[in-house]
Amino acid sequence: NAGVTQTPKFRVLKTGQSMTLLCAQDMNHEYMYWYRQDPGMGLRLIHYSVGEGTTAKGEVPDGYNVSRLKKQNFLLGLESAAPSQTSVYFCASSTSGLPYEQYFGPGTRLTVT
Amino acid sequence: GENVEQHPSTLSVQEGDSAVIKCTYSDSASNYFPWYKQELGKRPQLIIDIRSNVGEKKDQRIAVTLNKTAKHFSLHITETQPEDSAVYFCAASIPGNQFYFGTGTSLTVIP
């Protein structure tokens, strides 16, 4: 039981490049989330999904797109990376009912130069 | 949307003393309040949580209190140990499972 996994762990992009971050969970959770974590800012919700085939915007969605084609996977895409997207990205999953305990992945450290 | 404020941003305590971290929230619909501990370079891990219909919850040296009227909740760590040193985040969840996090408290326990 791996829990929540993320690939890649590290990535360096040049401005304007694109990439996709993959999140996978094996706990059969309905809900999945993408957060970014910046120093002094806590975790901010980018996008989330309440089930396969559904996605919704969070606090800071601009510059990102997501897809949830399979229940266990949640993809985060950057179409044209900008230095402001340099951050640590965490994926999480949770059940749909109380308690909404979130399980986090190990994170992806992204640097955009 | 929900706004969660967390204080203090840094906290130093002597080993064995207690530590208290406070959070306020703005949306009265929030119904679930977890606390996470994050060690350097690691993922956030849930340490305790409380639902909106409960006023207090305790788990060994850790306790959380919730005041719905005042819209604030607090984390209490007693008999602190050096391994308690980490960054702690509070969060509030509104119906629909959207989570809003505080900006974190860096706790240092001095041996």
GROMACS .gro file of C-alpha atoms in nm:
model
  224
    1ASN     CA    1   0.000   0.000   0.000
    2ALA     CA    2   0.200   0.298  -0.130
    3GLY     CA    3  -0.052   0.567  -0.026
    4VAL     CA    4  -0.004   0.880  -0.238
    5THR     CA    5   0.288   0.899  -0.479
    6GLN     CA    6   0.410   1.182  -0.700
    7THR     CA    7   0.638   1.193  -1.001
    8PRO     CA    8   0.878   1.351  -1.060
    9LYS     CA    9   1.041   1.447  -0.728
   10PHE     CA   10   1.244   1.733  -0.877
   11ARG     CA   11   1.229   1.925  -1.202
   12VAL     CA   12   1.394   2.230  -1.351
   13LEU     CA   13   1.215   2.405  -1.638
   14LYS     CA   14   1.296   2.703  -1.852
   15THR     CA   15   1.040   2.980  -1.885
   16GLY     CA   16   0.779   2.884  -2.143
   17GLN     CA   17   0.834   2.508  -2.121
   18SER     CA   18   0.551   2.274  -2.029
   19MET     CA   19   0.530   1.974  -1.803
   20THR     CA   20   0.288   1.741  -1.628
   21LEU     CA   21   0.305   1.628  -1.266
   22LEU     CA   22   0.149   1.291  -1.189
   23CYS     CA   23  -0.022   1.199  -0.864
   24ALA     CA   24  -0.140   0.846  -0.790
   25GLN     CA   25  -0.324   0.704  -0.489
   26ASP     CA   26  -0.413   0.346  -0.404
   27MET     CA   27  -0.661   0.413  -0.121
   28ASN     CA   28  -0.971   0.434  -0.342
   29HIS     CA   29  -1.027   0.793  -0.233
   30GLU     CA   30  -1.286   1.000  -0.415
   31TYR     CA   31  -1.124   1.339  -0.355
   32MET     CA   32  -0.786   1.452  -0.481
   33TYR     CA   33  -0.610   1.787  -0.453
   34TRP     CA   34  -0.312   1.980  -0.584
   35TYR     CA   35  -0.144   2.239  -0.359
   36ARG     CA   36   0.155   2.461  -0.393
   37GLN     CA   37   0.370   2.553  -0.094
   38ASP     CA   38   0.575   2.868  -0.090
   39PRO     CA   39   0.784   3.001   0.202
   40GLY     CA   40   0.565   3.188   0.451
   41MET     CA   41   0.248   3.117   0.253
   42GLY     CA   42   0.136   2.779   0.382
   43LEU     CA   43  -0.036   2.545   0.138
   44ARG     CA   44  -0.261   2.693  -0.125
   45LEU     CA   45  -0.514   2.490  -0.320
   46ILE     CA   46  -0.463   2.499  -0.697
   47HIS     CA   47  -0.730   2.257  -0.825
   48TYR     CA   48  -0.919   1.967  -0.680
   49SER     CA   49  -1.139   1.680  -0.794
   50VAL     CA   50  -1.440   1.522  -0.625
   51GLY     CA   51  -1.441   1.217  -0.847
   52GLU     CA   52  -1.330   1.061  -1.172
   53GLY     CA   53  -1.391   1.295  -1.464
   54THR     CA   54  -1.453   1.603  -1.247
   55THR     CA   55  -1.225   1.894  -1.160
   56ALA     CA   56  -1.271   2.232  -0.993
   57LYS     CA   57  -1.067   2.546  -0.933
   58GLY     CA   58  -0.914   2.623  -0.597
   59GLU     CA   59  -0.757   2.942  -0.462
   60VAL     CA   60  -0.474   2.981  -0.716
   61PRO     CA   61  -0.570   2.804  -1.043
   62ASP     CA   62  -0.425   3.046  -1.299
   63GLY     CA   63  -0.150   2.897  -1.517
   64TYR     CA   64  -0.242   2.537  -1.430
   65ASN     CA   65  -0.470   2.273  -1.575
   66VAL     CA   66  -0.572   1.935  -1.434
   67SER     CA   67  -0.730   1.612  -1.543
   68ARG     CA   68  -0.874   1.311  -1.361
   69LEU     CA   69  -0.936   1.045  -1.622
   70LYS     CA   70  -0.892   0.762  -1.372
   71LYS     CA   71  -1.000   0.760  -1.009
   72GLN     CA   72  -0.652   0.683  -0.884
   73ASN     CA   73  -0.467   0.948  -1.088
   74PHE     CA   74  -0.471   1.328  -1.080
   75LEU     CA   75  -0.252   1.518  -1.327
   76LEU     CA   76  -0.136   1.878  -1.293
   77GLY     CA   77  -0.019   2.053  -1.608
   78LEU     CA   78   0.179   2.369  -1.664
   79GLU     CA   79   0.136   2.477  -2.025
   80SER     CA   80   0.386   2.765  -2.025
   81ALA     CA   81   0.595   2.772  -1.709
   82ALA     CA   82   0.679   3.104  -1.542
   83PRO     CA   83   0.933   3.181  -1.265
   84SER     CA   84   0.637   3.258  -1.034
   85GLN     CA   85   0.548   2.889  -1.052
   86THR     CA   86   0.871   2.791  -0.877
   87SER     CA   87   0.738   2.608  -0.573
   88VAL     CA   88   0.693   2.276  -0.399
   89TYR     CA   89   0.383   2.099  -0.523
   90PHE     CA   90   0.192   1.854  -0.305
   91CYS     CA   91  -0.082   1.620  -0.409
   92ALA     CA   92  -0.329   1.485  -0.154
   93SER     CA   93  -0.629   1.257  -0.143
   94SER     CA   94  -0.915   1.212   0.102
   95THR     CA   95  -1.242   1.033   0.155
   96SER     CA   96  -1.561   1.213   0.061
   97GLY     CA   97  -1.719   1.204   0.406
   98LEU     CA   98  -1.620   1.328   0.750
   99PRO     CA   99  -1.348   1.313   0.865
  100TYR     CA  100  -1.191   1.445   0.550
  101GLU     CA  101  -0.846   1.324   0.650
  102GLN     CA  102  -0.602   1.419   0.379
  103TYR     CA  103  -0.306   1.203   0.289
  104PHE     CA  104  -0.024   1.388   0.120
  105GLY     CA  105   0.227   1.278  -0.138
  106PRO     CA  106   0.601   1.341  -0.090
  107GLY     CA  107   0.601   1.658  -0.301
  108THR     CA  108   0.761   1.779  -0.623
  109ARG     CA  109   1.016   2.060  -0.612
  110LEU     CA  110   0.984   2.263  -0.931
  111THR     CA  111   1.222   2.539  -1.032
  112VAL     CA  112   1.148   2.760  -1.331
  113THR     CA  113   1.443   2.964  -1.458
  114GLY     CA  114  -1.387   3.206   0.037
  115GLU     CA  115  -1.253   3.095   0.370
  116ASN     CA  116  -0.965   3.285   0.533
  117VAL     CA  117  -0.751   3.115   0.797
  118GLU     CA  118  -0.507   3.314   1.007
  119GLN     CA  119  -0.244   3.148   1.226
  120HIS     CA  120  -0.033   3.288   1.510
  121PRO     CA  121   0.245   3.301   1.605
  122SER     CA  122   0.461   3.246   1.298
  123THR     CA  123   0.755   3.133   1.515
  124LEU     CA  124   0.758   2.989   1.865
  125SER     CA  125   1.047   2.880   2.086
  126VAL     CA  126   0.990   2.689   2.408
  127GLN     CA  127   1.207   2.509   2.660
  128GLU     CA  128   1.185   2.132   2.661
  129GLY     CA  129   0.908   2.024   2.894
  130ASP     CA  130   0.711   2.347   2.859
  131SER     CA  131   0.380   2.378   2.675
  132ALA     CA  132   0.325   2.529   2.332
  133VAL     CA  133   0.004   2.686   2.205
  134ILE     CA  134  -0.073   2.779   1.845
  135LYS     CA  135  -0.389   2.968   1.755
  136CYS     CA  136  -0.594   2.993   1.437
  137THR     CA  137  -0.900   3.188   1.337
  138TYR     CA  138  -1.132   3.125   1.044
  139SER     CA  139  -1.394   3.336   0.869
  140ASP     CA  140  -1.650   3.099   0.716
  141SER     CA  141  -1.906   2.974   0.965
  142ALA     CA  142  -1.981   2.682   0.730
  143SER     CA  143  -1.638   2.528   0.800
  144ASN     CA  144  -1.693   2.195   0.969
  145TYR     CA  145  -1.358   2.019   0.996
  146PHE     CA  146  -1.032   2.151   1.142
  147PRO     CA  147  -0.715   1.944   1.103
  148TRP     CA  148  -0.364   2.019   1.227
  149TYR     CA  149  -0.058   1.909   1.035
  150LYS     CA  150   0.307   1.873   1.132
  151GLN     CA  151   0.568   1.918   0.864
  152GLU     CA  152   0.933   1.839   0.918
  153LEU     CA  153   1.194   1.993   0.694
  154GLY     CA  154   1.178   1.849   0.344
  155LYS     CA  155   0.891   1.616   0.430
  156ARG     CA  156   0.520   1.602   0.353
  157PRO     CA  157   0.258   1.741   0.594
  158GLN     CA  158   0.123   1.476   0.828
  159LEU     CA  159  -0.202   1.492   1.019
  160ILE     CA  160  -0.148   1.498   1.396
  161ILE     CA  161  -0.496   1.573   1.525
  162ASP     CA  162  -0.830   1.696   1.395
  163ILE     CA  163  -1.162   1.815   1.529
  164ARG     CA  164  -1.509   1.835   1.385
  165SER     CA  165  -1.736   2.136   1.429
  166ASN     CA  166  -1.971   1.953   1.667
  167VAL     CA  167  -1.690   1.889   1.918
  168GLY     CA  168  -1.533   2.144   2.153
  169GLU     CA  169  -1.214   1.964   2.251
  170LYS     CA  170  -1.014   1.658   2.154
  171LYS     CA  171  -0.702   1.514   2.312
  172ASP     CA  172  -0.446   1.259   2.201
  173GLN     CA  173  -0.169   1.199   2.454
  174ARG     CA  174   0.035   1.525   2.471
  175ILE     CA  175  -0.161   1.698   2.196
  176ALA     CA  176  -0.501   1.863   2.228
  177VAL     CA  177  -0.715   2.084   2.010
  178THR     CA  178  -0.992   2.317   2.119
  179LEU     CA  179  -1.260   2.477   1.902
  180ASN     CA  180  -1.474   2.780   1.975
  181LYS     CA  181  -1.733   2.800   1.698
  182THR     CA  182  -1.888   3.120   1.826
  183ALA     CA  183  -1.558   3.306   1.813
  184LYS     CA  184  -1.441   3.111   1.507
  185HIS     CA  185  -1.108   3.011   1.652
  186PHE     CA  186  -0.928   2.688   1.729
  187SER     CA  187  -0.603   2.613   1.903
  188LEU     CA  188  -0.338   2.342   1.922
  189HIS     CA  189  -0.187   2.264   2.261
  190ILE     CA  190   0.127   2.056   2.301
  191THR     CA  191   0.227   1.969   2.656
  192GLU     CA  192   0.561   1.840   2.786
  193THR     CA  193   0.732   1.940   2.464
  194GLN     CA  194   1.025   1.736   2.337
  195PRO     CA  195   1.297   1.823   2.083
  196GLU     CA  196   1.130   1.595   1.828
  197ASP     CA  197   0.825   1.822   1.840
  198SER     CA  198   1.032   2.085   1.655
  199ALA     CA  199   0.870   2.132   1.314
  200VAL     CA  200   0.632   2.360   1.125
  201TYR     CA  201   0.268   2.322   1.226
  202PHE     CA  202  -0.024   2.415   1.001
  203CYS     CA  203  -0.386   2.456   1.088
  204ALA     CA  204  -0.658   2.419   0.825
  205ALA     CA  205  -1.030   2.460   0.788
  206SER     CA  206  -1.252   2.267   0.552
  207ILE     CA  207  -1.576   2.396   0.413
  208PRO     CA  208  -1.846   2.156   0.286
  209GLY     CA  209  -1.730   2.016  -0.043
  210ASN     CA  210  -1.390   1.931   0.102
  211GLN     CA  211  -1.207   2.248   0.010
  212PHE     CA  212  -0.924   2.305   0.255
  213TYR     CA  213  -0.778   2.640   0.354
  214PHE     CA  214  -0.448   2.643   0.540
  215GLY     CA  215  -0.290   2.884   0.781
  216THR     CA  216   0.058   3.016   0.704
  217GLY     CA  217   0.232   2.790   0.954
  218THR     CA  218   0.410   2.813   1.289
  219SER     CA  219   0.773   2.714   1.317
  220LEU     CA  220   0.812   2.553   1.659
  221THR     CA  221   1.155   2.510   1.813
  222VAL     CA  222   1.193   2.310   2.132
  223ILE     CA  223   1.517   2.399   2.308
  224PRO     CA  224   1.678   2.108   2.497
   0.00000   0.00000   0.00000
